[in-house]
Amino acid sequence: MTDNDFYKKIKDNWQDILLVLKDLYELPEVSYKTWLLPLRPDSFRDGTLSVVYPGDRLGLGYIERKYKYCLIKSIETVCAEKCEVTFICEGDDIPAPGKNSVSSYITVNGNRLNPVYTFDNFVVGNSNKFAQAVSLAVAESPGELYNPLYIHGGVGLGKTHLMHAIALFILQNDPTAQVLYTTCESFNNDLLDAIRNKNNYSFREKYRNADILLIDDIQFLSRGGEYIQEEIFNTFNHLYELKKQIVFASDRPPKEIDNIDDRIISRFLQGITVEILPPDYETRIAILRKKEELENYNVDAEVINYIASKVKSNIRELEGALKKVILYAKVNNREINLALAEETLKDHLSSYTEQEITSVRIREVVAEHFGLKVTDLASEKRNKDIAFPRHVAMYLCCELTNDSLKTIARVLGKKDHSTIIHGRDKIIKDMKTDDELRGKIEILKKKLSPSG
Ligand code: ADP
Ligand code: MG
C-alpha cells in the first residue's frame, strides 16, 4: 500500500479502529469516551500517522503513554499494515508559531526536552527568583554547590520548565554530558521492566552513569512499591558519592511526601530546597509578554492586563487563556480586544479566579499540606502529627473566614467551640516566638489565596 492508500484506509475505518482498540484492551466505556473518541487522524507522512487530540498537553502526554501502543496494534488489526503514531494537541500550531513554537520537543542525548523551556525564556519575579537563581547556579556548576537541588511548588508554576532549563544549559555547554531527565513514573517503569526482564544491569548502567540526573514529579514515589524507593536511594547514594548533580521536582516539600522512608527524606534535605510560589500581577504580565514574543502574537496591553488580573494561580492556565483568546479571534476572524477577551474567557474564568476561602476549603488545604486525610484532620485523634495541623486549621478559619465558631467547630469535627478558641490562641501565642511556624502559616495563606 502507498502512504496515501494506507492513510485513506485509516480514515475510512477510523471508528472501527477505535472500537477494535476498545475491545482488544477491554477498555471501560468512560476511558473510551474520554480519551479515544475525541481523537482524529490528522495527516500521514513517512509511515507515521499524526493524530489530533483536542485537549491540553497534560491529556496528550497521558494518551501517548497509555494508548499509543494500543492504537498501533489496533490499526494493524484493522488495516493489516503497521505504522508509527504521534499525537499532537489541537491548536499546537495556531496561530503561525514563531520559530520557538512550544509544539515540538527535541531529543538531546536521549532526553525528551522542550527547547522553549530555557533560562532565557523563564520570567523571573519575586515568586520564583530564588528557585531560578539556585537552578542557574546548579546548571553552571553541577555537583559542586547544591546537591541535591529539590524544587517544589504548586501545579503549573514552572518546576518542569526549570528542570529542562538546567538540562539544556548543561548540554549546550557540553554536548557530551550524560544528562538524564526523567519523571518518577518513567523511572518506575524502567525499573519494573528491568525486574521483569531480569536486566538490572542495563537499568543501573543507565541511571548510574549519569553526570546529571533530574527526576520530575518525585511526589509519586509514594505510589510505587518498596523497590523504587530502594532503587532511588541507592542510585542517589551512588551518584552523590561521585559528586554528580541530582535534581528533584515535586508538588510539595520533602517532609510532606507520604509513605516514604525517612532516610530518603533526609537525602532530599541534604542539599538545598527551593520553593516556587504563584506569580504576582507584574510577573503574570511579564510572562504573558514573553509568551507573546515567543509566538509572534501582537496583543494590546489592556487584553494582557485583563488576562493577568483574572488568571492568578497557575501559569499553564495563564498561557492557555491567552492562547484561547487568540484562537477565538482567529477562528471568528475578529480583532483581539478587551471585549473579545471577556467574551472568550467568560465561561472559563470561574475555574481560573480564586475560590472563596471557607472553613471547608481550609480544612482541605491544611490536610493536603500536611499530608493528612481530611477525615483524620477532623477526627478525635490526638497525636501530635494531627493535633498541630488541626490547631493551624482552627487559627486560619478564625483568621480568614467569616464563619461562626460553631460552623468552624462542626467542619473540624469538634463538638465544642471553646476548643476552636483554644487552638487559635495556641497558634497565636506560638507564632510570637516560632519563626518556622510563622513561615508555615504564610505558605498556607498563599496556598489559600495565591495572589495575596
Ligand atoms: P510545573 O512543572 O510546575 O507544573 P511547568 O514547568 O510545566 O509547571 O510550567 C507550566 C507552563 O508555564 C509552561 O509552559 C512553562 O513554560 C510556563 N512557565 C512557568 N513558569 C514560567 C516563568 N517564570 N516564565 C515563563 N514561563 C513560565
Ligand atoms: Mg511539571
XYZ file of C-alpha atoms and ligand atoms in Angstrom:
480
model
C 0.000 0.000 0.000
C 1.239 3.523 -0.656
C 1.201 6.035 2.166
C -1.813 7.683 0.561
C -3.813 4.478 0.303
C -2.897 3.492 3.807
C -3.939 6.867 5.164
C -7.233 6.730 3.300
C -7.878 3.301 4.716
C -7.166 4.535 8.219
C -9.524 7.482 7.803
C -12.299 5.348 6.314
C -12.045 2.852 9.147
C -11.298 5.227 11.998
C -14.354 4.413 14.099
C -13.676 0.702 13.702
C -10.063 1.170 14.691
C -11.158 2.826 17.909
C -13.775 0.182 18.607
C -11.330 -2.637 17.982
C -8.895 -0.960 20.351
C -11.594 -0.776 22.965
C -12.355 -4.487 22.571
C -8.779 -5.638 22.311
C -7.794 -3.913 25.518
C -11.139 -4.220 27.263
C -11.412 -0.527 27.937
C -14.172 0.763 30.162
C -16.700 2.928 28.354
C -15.613 6.035 30.222
C -11.969 5.690 29.164
C -13.060 5.086 25.603
C -15.237 8.184 25.588
C -12.754 10.402 27.360
C -9.556 9.530 25.585
C -10.298 7.782 22.328
C -13.467 9.141 20.800
C -12.104 12.691 20.614
C -9.071 11.563 18.607
C -8.933 12.009 14.863
C -6.369 11.320 12.186
C -4.674 14.482 11.008
C -2.027 13.572 8.472
C 0.310 10.819 7.379
C 3.931 11.124 6.441
C 6.885 8.745 6.177
C 4.985 5.880 7.718
C 3.837 7.958 10.683
C 0.262 8.831 11.415
C -0.359 12.117 13.267
C -3.384 12.029 15.493
C -5.011 15.139 16.909
C -6.175 15.275 20.478
C -8.442 18.266 21.086
C -7.389 18.821 24.677
C -4.446 20.041 26.681
C -0.896 18.832 26.769
C -1.404 17.041 30.030
C -4.006 14.756 28.488
C -1.835 14.386 25.445
C 1.063 13.051 27.475
C -1.226 10.626 29.152
C -2.696 9.323 25.914
C 0.730 8.943 24.466
C 1.931 6.799 27.339
C -1.194 4.808 27.742
C -2.726 4.344 24.295
C -0.097 4.817 21.665
C 0.912 1.207 21.532
C -2.714 0.069 21.634
C -3.568 2.324 18.732
C -0.698 0.994 16.635
C -1.881 -2.551 17.286
C -5.453 -1.759 16.511
C -4.566 -0.062 13.211
C -2.544 -3.112 12.322
C -5.500 -5.339 13.133
C -7.985 -3.369 11.074
C -5.818 -2.299 8.130
C -3.444 -5.258 8.045
C -0.461 -2.938 7.965
C 1.714 -1.291 10.551
C 2.532 2.386 11.097
C 4.028 4.672 13.718
C 1.763 7.065 15.591
C 2.389 10.514 17.029
C -0.091 12.677 18.877
C -0.493 16.413 18.607
C -2.599 18.907 20.516
C -5.247 20.844 18.735
C -4.095 24.398 18.243
C -0.460 23.432 18.631
C 0.435 25.349 15.546
C -2.146 28.087 15.673
C -1.612 30.876 15.044
C 1.507 30.827 12.922
C 4.008 29.787 15.544
C 7.294 31.582 15.906
C 10.483 29.671 15.417
C 10.429 28.802 19.079
C 6.997 27.245 19.000
C 6.166 25.223 22.062
C 4.772 22.403 19.973
C 7.934 20.445 19.360
C 10.010 18.574 21.843
C 13.535 17.723 20.918
C 15.550 14.739 21.875
C 19.025 15.510 23.137
C 21.176 12.592 24.218
C 18.040 10.551 24.683
C 16.239 13.195 26.771
C 12.916 14.481 25.629
C 13.231 18.200 26.297
C 11.187 21.201 25.356
C 13.581 23.625 23.646
C 11.460 26.572 24.783
C 11.999 25.762 28.447
C 15.260 27.671 28.753
C 16.543 30.113 31.339
C 16.237 32.863 28.738
C 12.527 32.213 28.458
C 11.949 31.935 32.184
C 10.490 35.156 33.535
C 11.855 35.970 36.964
C 9.734 37.584 39.668
C 9.536 37.578 43.436
C 7.706 34.279 43.479
C 10.448 32.326 41.720
C 13.696 34.304 41.807
C 15.355 32.193 44.446
C 14.440 28.967 42.665
C 15.667 30.389 39.376
C 18.969 31.630 40.826
C 19.745 28.338 42.518
C 18.808 26.378 39.385
C 21.099 28.511 37.284
C 23.935 28.080 39.768
C 23.427 24.332 39.623
C 23.441 24.397 35.824
C 26.669 26.398 35.842
C 28.443 24.253 38.417
C 26.749 20.871 38.527
C 27.588 18.757 41.541
C 29.585 21.477 43.208
C 27.268 23.757 45.137
C 23.872 22.395 45.995
C 23.388 18.684 45.860
C 20.686 17.606 45.569
C 18.558 20.505 44.424
C 14.945 19.981 45.381
C 12.392 22.307 43.710
C 8.827 22.336 44.917
C 5.667 24.326 44.267
C 2.087 24.068 43.015
C 0.920 22.805 39.636
C 1.865 24.843 36.586
C 4.320 27.153 38.309
C 7.449 26.325 36.333
C 9.153 23.367 38.026
C 9.450 21.330 34.852
C 10.481 24.435 32.954
C 13.410 24.957 35.339
C 14.459 21.324 35.142
C 14.549 21.404 31.357
C 16.412 24.714 31.550
C 19.103 23.115 33.696
C 19.391 20.157 31.324
C 19.504 22.329 28.204
C 22.043 24.694 29.720
C 24.390 21.885 30.655
C 24.030 20.214 27.282
C 24.690 23.438 25.492
C 27.947 23.892 27.343
C 28.937 20.283 26.985
C 27.024 18.271 24.391
C 28.659 15.088 25.596
C 27.481 15.458 29.214
C 25.441 12.500 30.362
C 22.292 14.386 31.268
C 19.330 12.268 32.246
C 15.948 13.904 32.679
C 13.158 11.587 33.705
C 9.957 11.516 35.702
C 9.349 9.443 38.765
C 6.869 7.486 36.725
C 9.201 6.542 33.917
C 11.965 5.736 36.385
C 9.493 3.369 37.981
C 8.507 1.877 34.620
C 12.141 1.362 33.679
C 12.717 -0.351 36.967
C 9.724 -2.646 36.548
C 10.879 -3.527 33.026
C 14.320 -4.323 34.359
C 12.891 -6.571 37.041
C 10.571 -8.286 34.589
C 13.365 -8.865 32.068
C 15.864 -9.707 34.779
C 18.058 -6.988 33.428
C 19.033 -4.853 36.367
C 22.388 -4.362 34.809
C 21.305 -2.096 31.967
C 18.944 -0.226 34.252
C 21.760 0.550 36.639
C 24.100 1.365 33.819
C 21.618 3.878 32.502
C 20.992 5.696 35.753
C 24.322 5.326 37.448
C 26.349 6.613 34.541
C 24.551 9.927 34.561
C 26.541 13.088 35.169
C 23.324 14.902 35.989
C 20.150 13.115 36.962
C 16.893 15.081 37.069
C 13.761 13.364 38.360
C 10.490 15.228 37.964
C 7.290 14.761 39.983
C 9.048 12.826 42.715
C 5.923 13.027 44.907
C 4.730 9.921 43.052
C 7.431 7.974 44.821
C 4.866 7.206 47.460
C 2.758 5.365 44.894
C 5.477 2.987 43.775
C 6.475 -0.013 45.819
C 9.436 -0.566 48.059
C 11.610 -1.401 45.082
C 11.516 2.056 43.677
C 12.356 3.676 46.993
C 15.260 1.324 47.440
C 16.468 1.971 43.918
C 16.162 5.759 44.171
C 18.045 5.608 47.447
C 20.858 3.525 46.004
C 21.055 5.493 42.782
C 21.179 8.679 44.789
C 23.992 7.466 47.019
C 25.968 6.182 44.089
C 25.765 9.452 42.155
C 26.185 11.621 45.204
C 29.421 9.963 46.129
C 30.737 10.578 42.649
C 29.748 14.252 43.053
C 27.213 14.019 40.248
C 24.390 16.534 40.326
C 20.903 15.365 41.257
C 17.767 17.477 40.891
C 14.272 16.649 42.076
C 10.987 18.451 41.499
C 7.816 17.881 43.426
C 4.499 19.499 44.192
C 5.335 19.512 47.896
C 8.232 19.780 50.340
C 10.139 16.571 51.149
C 8.583 16.055 54.557
C 5.125 16.095 53.098
C 5.535 13.182 50.715
C 3.527 10.349 52.195
C 4.754 6.857 52.825
C 8.376 7.281 52.093
C 11.364 6.289 54.100
C 12.885 8.841 56.432
C 16.276 8.046 55.002
C 15.071 9.222 51.585
C 13.609 12.391 53.035
C 16.884 13.109 54.733
C 18.667 12.689 51.386
C 16.286 15.190 49.810
C 17.057 17.641 52.578
C 20.774 17.147 52.360
C 21.292 19.803 49.686
C 19.014 22.734 49.102
C 15.229 23.030 48.910
C 13.644 25.881 46.975
C 10.004 26.753 46.586
C 8.184 28.412 43.685
C 5.123 30.422 44.681
C 2.320 31.671 42.441
C 3.365 34.753 40.458
C 2.257 38.266 41.376
C 0.425 40.503 38.923
C 3.545 42.092 37.401
C 5.140 38.722 36.852
C 1.975 37.387 35.262
C 2.018 40.270 32.811
C 5.695 39.705 32.066
C 5.005 36.017 31.431
C 2.210 36.828 29.008
C 4.506 39.288 27.237
C 7.191 36.631 26.972
C 4.703 34.212 25.530
C 3.563 36.840 23.068
C 7.126 37.400 21.967
C 7.821 33.693 21.552
C 4.739 33.071 19.484
C 4.798 36.306 17.496
C 1.436 37.408 18.794
C 0.547 41.052 18.967
C -1.835 41.773 21.787
C -2.947 45.052 23.348
C -1.894 45.901 26.863
C -5.470 46.013 28.087
C -6.087 42.458 26.958
C -2.875 41.275 28.606
C -3.782 43.118 31.804
C -7.251 41.647 31.763
C -5.977 38.072 31.479
C -3.334 38.689 34.140
C -5.944 40.044 36.511
C -8.199 37.045 36.007
C -5.908 34.059 35.948
C -3.858 34.052 39.097
C -2.547 30.838 40.397
C -1.322 28.721 37.525
C 0.973 29.751 34.688
C -0.140 26.941 32.457
C -3.684 28.254 32.681
C -2.445 31.772 32.169
C -0.814 30.762 28.909
C -3.863 28.704 27.981
C -6.137 31.699 28.444
C -4.018 33.840 26.143
C -3.907 31.091 23.566
C -7.630 30.686 23.745
C -8.282 34.374 23.134
C -6.016 34.348 20.104
C -7.527 31.206 18.706
C -11.032 32.575 19.210
C -10.154 35.761 17.337
C -8.648 33.787 14.501
C -11.486 31.341 14.133
C -14.077 34.128 14.186
C -11.960 36.415 12.095
C -12.103 39.182 14.674
C -9.761 41.715 16.149
C -8.190 40.931 19.505
C -9.526 43.444 22.003
C -10.861 43.583 25.514
C -14.440 42.813 24.529
C -13.330 39.722 22.665
C -11.167 38.593 25.581
C -14.051 38.966 28.007
C -16.311 37.045 25.674
C -13.827 34.243 25.136
C -12.999 33.748 28.770
C -16.359 34.339 30.365
C -17.184 30.686 30.853
C -13.735 29.717 31.887
C -12.918 32.298 34.413
C -14.749 30.635 37.200
C -12.124 27.934 37.294
C -9.318 30.465 36.993
C -10.458 33.002 39.511
C -9.778 32.298 43.089
C -12.138 30.271 45.124
C -13.669 31.840 48.147
C -11.956 30.989 51.398
C -14.218 28.885 53.572
C -13.578 26.651 56.542
C -14.215 23.641 54.347
C -11.535 24.755 51.928
C -9.114 25.497 54.720
C -9.687 22.003 56.035
C -8.800 20.565 52.621
C -5.774 22.731 52.028
C -4.351 22.154 55.503
C -4.901 18.402 55.249
C -3.240 18.305 51.847
C -0.364 20.455 53.047
C 0.392 18.197 55.995
C -0.234 15.019 54.027
C -3.252 14.068 56.127
C -6.644 12.786 55.183
C -9.428 15.299 55.709
C -11.177 12.735 57.868
C -8.144 12.473 60.141
C -7.790 16.197 60.490
C -11.404 16.429 61.571
C -11.271 13.470 63.920
C -10.846 12.870 67.634
C -7.286 11.639 67.160
C -4.895 13.432 69.454
C -1.430 12.503 68.263
C 0.840 15.447 67.603
C 1.038 14.840 63.843
C -2.638 15.591 63.653
C -3.253 17.910 66.600
C -0.837 20.538 65.352
C -2.260 20.813 61.812
C -5.701 20.904 63.389
C -4.704 23.902 65.516
C -3.332 25.570 62.413
C -6.648 24.968 60.658
C -8.523 26.442 63.613
C -6.365 29.528 63.520
C -6.764 30.006 59.760
C -10.527 29.501 59.900
C -10.837 32.175 62.582
C -8.464 34.492 60.794
C -9.574 34.211 57.182
C -13.281 33.392 57.139
C -16.427 34.938 58.488
C -17.695 31.553 59.615
C -19.072 31.347 63.127
C -17.176 29.374 65.767
C -19.983 26.888 65.663
C -19.526 26.305 61.946
C -15.770 26.027 62.288
C -16.172 23.523 65.116
C -18.522 21.443 63.006
C -16.194 21.496 59.982
C -13.238 20.442 62.127
C -15.178 17.706 63.877
C -15.354 19.357 67.288
C -18.421 19.458 69.454
C -17.441 22.432 71.479
C -16.433 25.778 70.078
C -14.211 26.625 73.034
C -11.810 24.062 71.546
C -11.538 26.273 68.490
C -10.663 29.332 70.551
C -8.093 27.320 72.435
C -6.464 26.077 69.204
C -6.457 29.536 67.642
C -4.874 31.113 70.727
C -2.229 28.456 70.941
C -1.071 29.239 67.403
C -1.173 32.992 68.037
C 0.989 32.520 71.104
C 3.466 30.158 69.438
C 3.835 32.378 66.397
C 5.335 35.089 68.565
C 8.427 33.001 69.164
C 8.443 30.435 66.389
C 9.727 31.669 63.024
C 9.194 28.326 61.364
C 5.557 28.337 62.369
C 5.106 31.845 61.018
C 6.629 30.664 57.744
C 4.242 27.708 57.579
C 1.252 29.955 58.170
C 2.447 32.286 55.403
C 2.747 29.401 52.958
C -0.719 28.180 53.834
C -2.176 31.657 53.404
C -0.525 31.800 49.978
C -1.955 28.426 49.062
C -5.403 29.620 50.015
C -5.094 32.927 48.261
C -2.277 32.743 45.739
C -2.386 36.388 44.759
C -2.163 37.522 48.322
P 5.051 22.609 36.706
O 6.073 21.625 36.282
O 5.454 23.390 37.923
O 3.678 22.035 36.848
P 5.646 23.805 34.162
O 7.112 23.955 34.300
O 5.154 22.722 33.287
O 4.932 23.726 35.573
O 5.076 25.223 33.667
C 3.791 25.376 33.098
C 3.872 26.368 31.952
O 4.142 27.661 32.448
C 4.982 26.049 30.970
O 4.534 26.324 29.664
C 6.097 26.992 31.365
O 6.907 27.343 30.267
C 5.329 28.189 31.861
N 6.063 28.915 32.896
C 6.142 28.599 34.210
N 6.895 29.495 34.876
C 7.315 30.392 33.955
C 8.132 31.565 34.010
N 8.639 32.003 35.159
N 8.345 32.239 32.871
C 7.810 31.828 31.703
N 7.036 30.737 31.577
C 6.786 30.027 32.678
Mg 5.864 19.593 35.925
